[in-house]
Amino acid sequence: MLTAAAQERAPSARRPAAWLALAAAVLAAPAVLPPFYVYLGALVLVMGLLAASLNLVLGYGGLYQFHHGVFYGVGAYALALTITRLGWPAWVGILVAPLAAAAAGWAIGVFCVRLTRLYFGMLQISLGSLLWAVALRWYPVTGGDNGIHGIPLPAPLHTLSGAYVFIAVTTGLAFGALWCIVRSPFGATLQAIRDNPQRCQVVGIDVRAHQLLAIVLAAGFAGLAGALYVVLERSVFPTMLFWVLSLEIFVMCLLGGWFTFSGPLVGAALIVVLRAFAGRHTEYWTLILGTILILLIFFMPEGIMGFVGERLRLRASGGAAARRGVAGPDAVGGPARDVTADAGGAAGSGTGRGAPAPAADDAGGAEGARG
Amino acid sequence: MDLTALTSQLLVGLSRAMILFIVSAGLSFVLGVLRVPNVFHGSLYMLGAFVAWTVATRLGEGPGSLWVALLLAPLVVAAVGLVIERTLLARLYQREHLMLILFTFGVMLVLNDLVKLAWGPDYRSVVPPPALQGAVVVAGVAVPRYNLFLLAVGPAVAAALWVFTHRTRVGKIARAAAVDREMVAVLGIDVSRVFALAFLVGCYLAGLGGALVAPTTSITLGMDHTIIIEAFLIVTIGGLGNIWGALVGSLLFGITQSVGLLVWPQFAIVFPYLAVVLVLLVRPTGLLRSVW
């Protein structure tokens, strides 16, 4: 059960050249693309980082982080306030933002991890709504419902291309860090807790400490995304802390595919691009978003990357099984394993599906230790 | 503190609490029986207000127009809710809560834009029926008649809900299904129909809340966003699925807000959230027994 991370190795992860080419293409964008697309690209990266940070607690940690947007808002306000109210340099503010958001994550998480599922989410929503209400009314500091606009930024950041390059590099590093966290022993333990908290407790893992650390880390990354949003837009407003935004981040994860590393980025990209183009033709964007969401839940509950991944695995294992003439349990991601994993509910299906044979041995070992 | 102002604010808070109770009781009932955290409950409340506006303005200046609206709007809303439940939601009961939340969020987004399509983005208002216009002086405080009407309607709805859930066969079955739906199914009862009925009742209450609030506030597109988060928090502090908890939560929420207005006007909206946080820190599963 600790080997869940192994299944996520996308083909491209093994090819550094492909990554370098991708990085070069992303960084070269301002030189070749019109400003609107550069802006859109930066927004995709920011929202992608935000969705990926939610997925750390949601997809990998299995926690109902209902008000993740709060940490995004805290990060954004932290940067905006350090620049406009304290007069600190923006660079310091960008460092302060994830720290402030992580601190908020700790303050909120320390109470929430005592609870499970819906209660966890509801306590988080109430604490988040409290912060939203304060931001909405504390006019002298937060600007109230007007927010703060026209935040001045220093030299390289005050142009769109400068902001874009900074956002691209920062989100690139952040995605790398998230990848390392997910693949680390901590990430593996987190997924084990998601799949079976009781068993983890029994084998001596401090479940709450791991969950709290996940919330703090995710909040930090969300806060960084918030700061990057300020770099891009130069404004903050209380709706960044409002519950509707938090559910929209959920939709991004669902659309792209939770339980996959790349899913949230893909989902965020699709939502941002769709909104930008739909917004040109219609004022009924939420009608479109809602319809997409309902269709997804009925027809593709694993999201796009989950769906694609499943197809790829089925094809790979089907081919292997055909060559050997049997579809044994050791065929990685074999159809037989899919059935059992999916029966365990969506939370389990992410790891269970395609987990290699040693996973079962691990689980057996844990059970043996308990017995 | 000025005693007159305090009394006046308490009465405002109480009548606001009655609206909150009617809406969150519906949410709580659905949450208890169907185990569905229905995010579009707030949209149905908004729909109720808009339908009430349409009915009241279509009927014109007649003295009875708002009474008709109060009867008709919740029925329209309940019908909309039933259609959604039968065609879509009923297929999803086996899914986990997160999927149900996201599905109902999707319906909320769709409903909001449909309301926008049908009524446009303008602010609207309706006047109370002539019998409920003006104010009455109670204990030296001028209280709008409509607020007194709300103070009567709230307990009446609570009583009706109690009779329904404790004295009717169908209500008892619904309560039993909230506790153990498998057992109810084993007894040969069509749980699917019980769910449909419970959802119908929940939606009716959302629509009733919207129709009742219409004369007291401007009817706008954003009104669902506020009410649904308030209703969810009320239901949580009361104990998920516990209708009396919804009453306690509504009173706490309504009164902290209106009295907070006297204490620190600028931060009045912060007080109810603060109260909710304090309650949940002490009793994370709510003040009264949760059926979850």
XYZ file of C-alpha atoms in Angstrom, chain A:
371
model
C 0.000 0.000 0.000
C 3.029 2.268 0.224
C 3.856 1.868 -3.437
C 1.052 3.998 -4.824
C 3.427 6.707 -6.015
C 5.181 4.264 -8.316
C 2.169 3.974 -10.610
C 2.228 7.673 -11.376
C 5.436 7.616 -13.363
C 4.332 9.233 -16.590
C 6.359 8.250 -19.657
C 7.737 11.775 -20.023
C 9.142 11.760 -16.479
C 11.884 9.472 -17.660
C 12.961 11.835 -20.443
C 14.802 14.932 -19.172
C 15.106 16.237 -22.754
C 11.346 16.379 -23.126
C 11.109 18.367 -19.906
C 13.813 20.803 -21.004
C 12.010 21.337 -24.324
C 8.731 21.928 -22.504
C 10.382 24.413 -20.123
C 11.990 26.259 -23.034
C 8.664 26.420 -24.887
C 6.857 27.755 -21.801
C 9.539 30.398 -21.182
C 9.673 31.462 -24.850
C 5.927 32.142 -24.955
C 6.063 35.949 -24.349
C 8.419 36.354 -27.310
C 6.053 34.767 -29.819
C 2.509 34.969 -28.443
C 0.201 38.013 -28.275
C -0.230 39.513 -24.765
C -3.689 37.995 -24.228
C -2.325 34.487 -24.586
C 0.668 35.271 -22.395
C -1.730 36.512 -19.720
C -3.865 33.420 -20.137
C -0.793 31.194 -19.881
C 0.248 32.860 -16.626
C -3.286 32.482 -15.253
C -3.288 28.785 -16.197
C -0.039 28.277 -14.282
C -1.318 30.127 -11.202
C -4.661 28.307 -11.115
C -2.883 25.035 -11.929
C -0.607 25.475 -8.916
C -3.633 26.299 -6.767
C -5.496 23.187 -7.930
C -2.386 21.015 -7.531
C -1.945 22.277 -3.977
C -5.539 21.293 -3.184
C -4.880 17.885 -4.695
C -2.053 17.286 -2.219
C -4.608 17.162 0.601
C -7.603 15.994 -1.430
C -6.270 13.434 -3.896
C -3.249 12.244 -1.931
C -4.442 12.953 1.598
C -8.127 12.122 1.151
C -9.192 15.130 3.236
C -12.260 17.218 2.341
C -10.447 20.522 2.122
C -13.656 22.475 1.423
C -12.225 25.933 1.865
C -8.850 25.700 0.193
C -9.393 29.079 -1.482
C -8.892 30.727 1.896
C -5.160 29.985 1.798
C -4.949 31.361 -1.733
C -6.655 34.526 -0.495
C -4.422 34.749 2.584
C -1.332 34.530 0.367
C -2.666 37.189 -1.980
C -3.601 39.532 0.874
C -0.227 38.883 2.556
C 1.634 40.104 -0.530
C -0.743 42.996 -1.161
C -0.603 44.179 2.449
C 3.181 43.892 2.818
C 3.573 46.095 -0.271
C 0.816 48.644 0.252
C 0.475 48.868 4.038
C 3.928 47.938 5.318
C 5.926 49.272 2.389
C 8.121 46.185 2.245
C 9.765 45.148 -1.050
C 7.621 42.864 -3.205
C 10.291 40.176 -3.131
C 10.004 39.934 0.641
C 6.210 39.873 0.275
C 6.407 36.944 -2.128
C 8.367 35.030 0.507
C 5.987 36.120 3.263
C 2.852 35.052 1.342
C 3.360 31.255 1.426
C 4.541 31.486 5.035
C 1.449 33.439 6.064
C -0.779 30.973 4.209
C 1.041 28.018 5.793
C 0.554 29.622 9.208
C -3.160 29.985 8.436
C -3.129 26.354 7.287
C -1.653 25.315 10.610
C -4.086 27.444 12.638
C -7.093 26.053 10.771
C -5.756 22.542 10.250
C -4.880 21.935 13.878
C -8.594 22.087 14.729
C -9.857 20.369 11.570
C -7.703 17.219 11.712
C -9.520 16.172 14.871
C -12.595 15.658 12.697
C -13.418 13.543 9.692
C -15.049 14.030 6.314
C -18.024 16.380 6.325
C -17.333 17.701 9.815
C -13.753 18.444 8.818
C -15.061 20.358 5.807
C -17.731 22.246 7.713
C -15.354 23.430 10.446
C -12.987 24.546 7.740
C -15.753 26.414 5.930
C -16.752 28.204 9.119
C -13.172 29.241 9.911
C -12.653 30.274 6.298
C -15.912 32.229 6.223
C -14.773 34.044 9.344
C -11.623 35.180 7.515
C -13.717 36.133 4.463
C -16.076 38.197 6.626
C -13.143 40.003 8.248
C -11.537 40.754 4.866
C -14.897 41.990 3.582
C -15.403 44.479 6.413
C -11.960 45.575 7.598
C -11.903 48.599 5.291
C -8.849 50.406 6.717
C -6.612 47.371 6.145
C -8.083 45.139 3.445
C -10.070 47.746 1.536
C -13.261 45.872 2.394
C -15.423 44.724 -0.502
C -13.477 46.956 -2.893
C -10.293 44.998 -2.314
C -6.918 46.541 -3.110
C -6.112 47.546 -6.675
C -3.139 48.940 -8.541
C -0.538 47.348 -6.287
C 2.874 48.685 -7.388
C 5.442 46.096 -8.392
C 9.229 46.446 -8.869
C 11.132 46.413 -12.161
C 11.043 42.961 -13.757
C 7.529 42.196 -12.511
C 5.704 45.297 -13.675
C 5.506 44.223 -17.310
C 3.323 41.325 -18.439
C 6.222 39.364 -19.911
C 8.322 39.920 -16.791
C 5.462 38.755 -14.572
C 4.873 35.799 -16.880
C 8.494 34.617 -16.751
C 8.575 34.993 -12.969
C 5.312 33.060 -12.641
C 6.494 30.350 -15.031
C 9.786 29.822 -13.185
C 8.181 29.947 -9.731
C 5.318 27.594 -10.593
C 7.822 25.282 -12.318
C 9.863 25.076 -9.117
C 6.690 24.675 -7.047
C 5.439 21.820 -9.223
C 8.869 20.192 -8.855
C 8.631 20.564 -5.086
C 5.094 19.137 -5.048
C 6.265 16.206 -7.165
C 9.094 15.519 -4.694
C 6.670 15.712 -1.758
C 4.255 13.286 -3.397
C 7.053 10.840 -4.201
C 8.750 11.150 -0.801
C 8.219 8.715 2.076
C 5.939 11.392 3.543
C 3.825 11.381 0.377
C 3.622 7.601 0.417
C 2.573 7.606 4.067
C -0.048 10.245 3.321
C -1.586 8.056 0.624
C -1.497 5.081 2.937
C -3.406 7.130 5.524
C -5.943 8.125 2.886
C -6.559 4.492 2.003
C -6.730 3.119 5.507
C -6.278 5.485 8.453
C -7.067 2.863 11.084
C -4.410 0.496 9.808
C -1.836 3.289 9.702
C -2.678 4.190 13.270
C -2.141 0.578 14.263
C 1.297 0.343 12.664
C 2.392 3.398 14.615
C 1.962 6.280 12.166
C 0.876 9.588 13.682
C -2.080 10.099 11.344
C -3.064 13.583 12.505
C 0.499 14.899 12.358
C 0.848 13.719 8.768
C -2.517 15.210 7.790
C -1.678 18.496 9.487
C 1.662 18.695 7.704
C -0.103 18.020 4.393
C -2.577 20.836 5.091
C 0.225 23.233 6.041
C 2.245 22.380 2.920
C -0.810 22.631 0.653
C -1.750 25.954 2.247
C 1.764 27.229 1.625
C 1.601 26.358 -2.064
C -1.886 27.857 -2.315
C -0.536 31.024 -0.684
C 2.260 31.129 -3.246
C -0.381 30.841 -5.993
C -2.232 33.738 -4.374
C 0.919 35.874 -4.380
C 1.535 35.012 -8.037
C -2.031 36.034 -8.833
C -1.264 39.435 -7.311
C 1.916 39.617 -9.421
C -0.242 38.999 -12.493
C -3.319 41.090 -11.659
C -1.937 43.619 -9.130
C -5.165 43.390 -7.178
C -6.857 41.373 -4.432
C -10.515 41.208 -3.469
C -12.518 39.329 -0.808
C -14.108 36.927 -3.315
C -10.698 35.194 -3.362
C -11.622 33.993 0.141
C -15.263 33.191 -0.724
C -16.498 29.597 -0.657
C -17.575 29.572 -4.317
C -13.961 29.864 -5.458
C -13.009 26.895 -3.279
C -15.600 24.728 -4.985
C -14.353 25.898 -8.376
C -10.883 24.615 -7.436
C -12.544 21.276 -6.662
C -14.049 21.339 -10.143
C -10.608 21.894 -11.670
C -9.255 18.843 -9.833
C -12.268 16.762 -10.804
C -12.162 17.820 -14.445
C -8.456 17.070 -14.825
C -8.558 14.039 -12.582
C -7.777 13.850 -8.926
C -5.487 10.995 -7.892
C -3.189 11.986 -10.742
C -0.355 14.483 -10.439
C -0.957 16.299 -13.715
C -4.761 16.251 -13.495
C -5.274 19.494 -11.523
C -3.051 21.458 -13.933
C -4.912 20.050 -16.939
C -8.262 20.814 -15.308
C -7.231 24.345 -14.370
C -5.956 24.963 -17.905
C -9.227 23.804 -19.438
C -11.374 25.866 -17.073
C -9.294 29.044 -17.469
C -9.188 28.763 -21.275
C -12.859 27.813 -21.574
C -13.887 30.707 -19.354
C -11.736 33.166 -21.302
C -13.266 32.172 -24.632
C -16.788 31.509 -23.431
C -16.709 34.892 -21.700
C -16.299 36.577 -25.083
C -19.518 35.126 -26.441
C -21.826 34.704 -23.493
C -22.467 36.044 -20.024
C -23.768 32.647 -18.984
C -20.424 31.091 -18.133
C -21.589 29.379 -14.947
C -24.318 27.619 -16.936
C -21.577 26.083 -19.081
C -19.382 25.251 -16.080
C -22.281 23.671 -14.218
C -23.260 21.569 -17.211
C -19.665 20.382 -17.659
C -19.531 19.466 -13.969
C -22.783 17.478 -14.081
C -21.711 15.631 -17.238
C -18.328 14.834 -15.671
C -19.901 13.314 -12.587
C -22.142 11.117 -14.685
C -19.757 10.083 -17.412
C -16.153 10.659 -16.329
C -15.861 10.730 -12.525
C -12.126 10.049 -12.673
C -11.475 13.165 -14.733
C -9.652 13.502 -18.010
C -6.211 12.334 -16.878
C -7.739 9.509 -14.841
C -9.707 8.425 -17.907
C -6.701 8.683 -20.244
C -4.460 6.927 -17.724
C -6.932 4.097 -17.353
C -7.180 3.649 -21.121
C -3.375 3.597 -21.436
C -3.004 1.083 -18.612
C -5.749 -1.122 -19.971
C -4.103 -1.166 -23.364
C -0.652 -1.858 -21.887
C -1.791 -4.592 -19.529
C -4.162 -6.044 -22.118
C -1.250 -6.365 -24.534
C 1.012 -7.922 -21.911
C -1.663 -10.325 -20.797
C -2.388 -11.343 -24.360
C 1.281 -12.159 -24.908
C 1.386 -14.312 -21.812
C -2.046 -15.671 -22.383
C -3.279 -14.834 -18.868
C -4.256 -11.708 -16.974
C -2.668 -12.546 -13.664
C -2.733 -10.237 -10.653
C 0.879 -9.273 -11.329
C -0.083 -7.582 -14.602
C 0.336 -3.995 -13.446
C -3.027 -2.269 -13.580
C -4.715 -5.372 -14.897
C -8.477 -5.274 -15.376
C -9.080 -7.716 -12.535
C -7.450 -5.337 -10.076
C -9.461 -2.422 -11.454
C -12.705 -4.088 -10.528
C -11.762 -4.726 -6.922
C -10.260 -1.287 -6.480
C -13.237 0.551 -7.928
C -15.607 -1.386 -5.729
C -13.821 0.175 -2.780
C -15.103 3.621 -3.672
C -13.562 6.545 -5.468
C -11.136 7.386 -2.671
C -9.557 3.976 -2.869
C -9.659 3.662 -6.618
C -6.866 6.154 -7.099
C -4.233 4.047 -5.462
C -5.717 0.632 -5.683
C -6.057 0.819 -9.425
C -2.843 -0.326 -10.965
C -0.993 -0.843 -7.704
C 1.722 -3.433 -8.310
C 1.630 -6.784 -6.595
C 3.989 -5.835 -3.692
C 1.301 -3.468 -2.450
C -0.799 -6.447 -1.482
C 2.184 -7.962 0.347
C 2.672 -4.742 2.284
C -0.952 -4.720 3.311
C -0.715 -8.344 4.304
C 2.357 -7.584 6.368
C 0.588 -4.772 8.158
C -2.344 -7.003 8.874
C 0.016 -9.668 10.151
C 1.642 -7.183 12.491
C -1.744 -6.216 13.843
C -2.778 -9.804 14.358
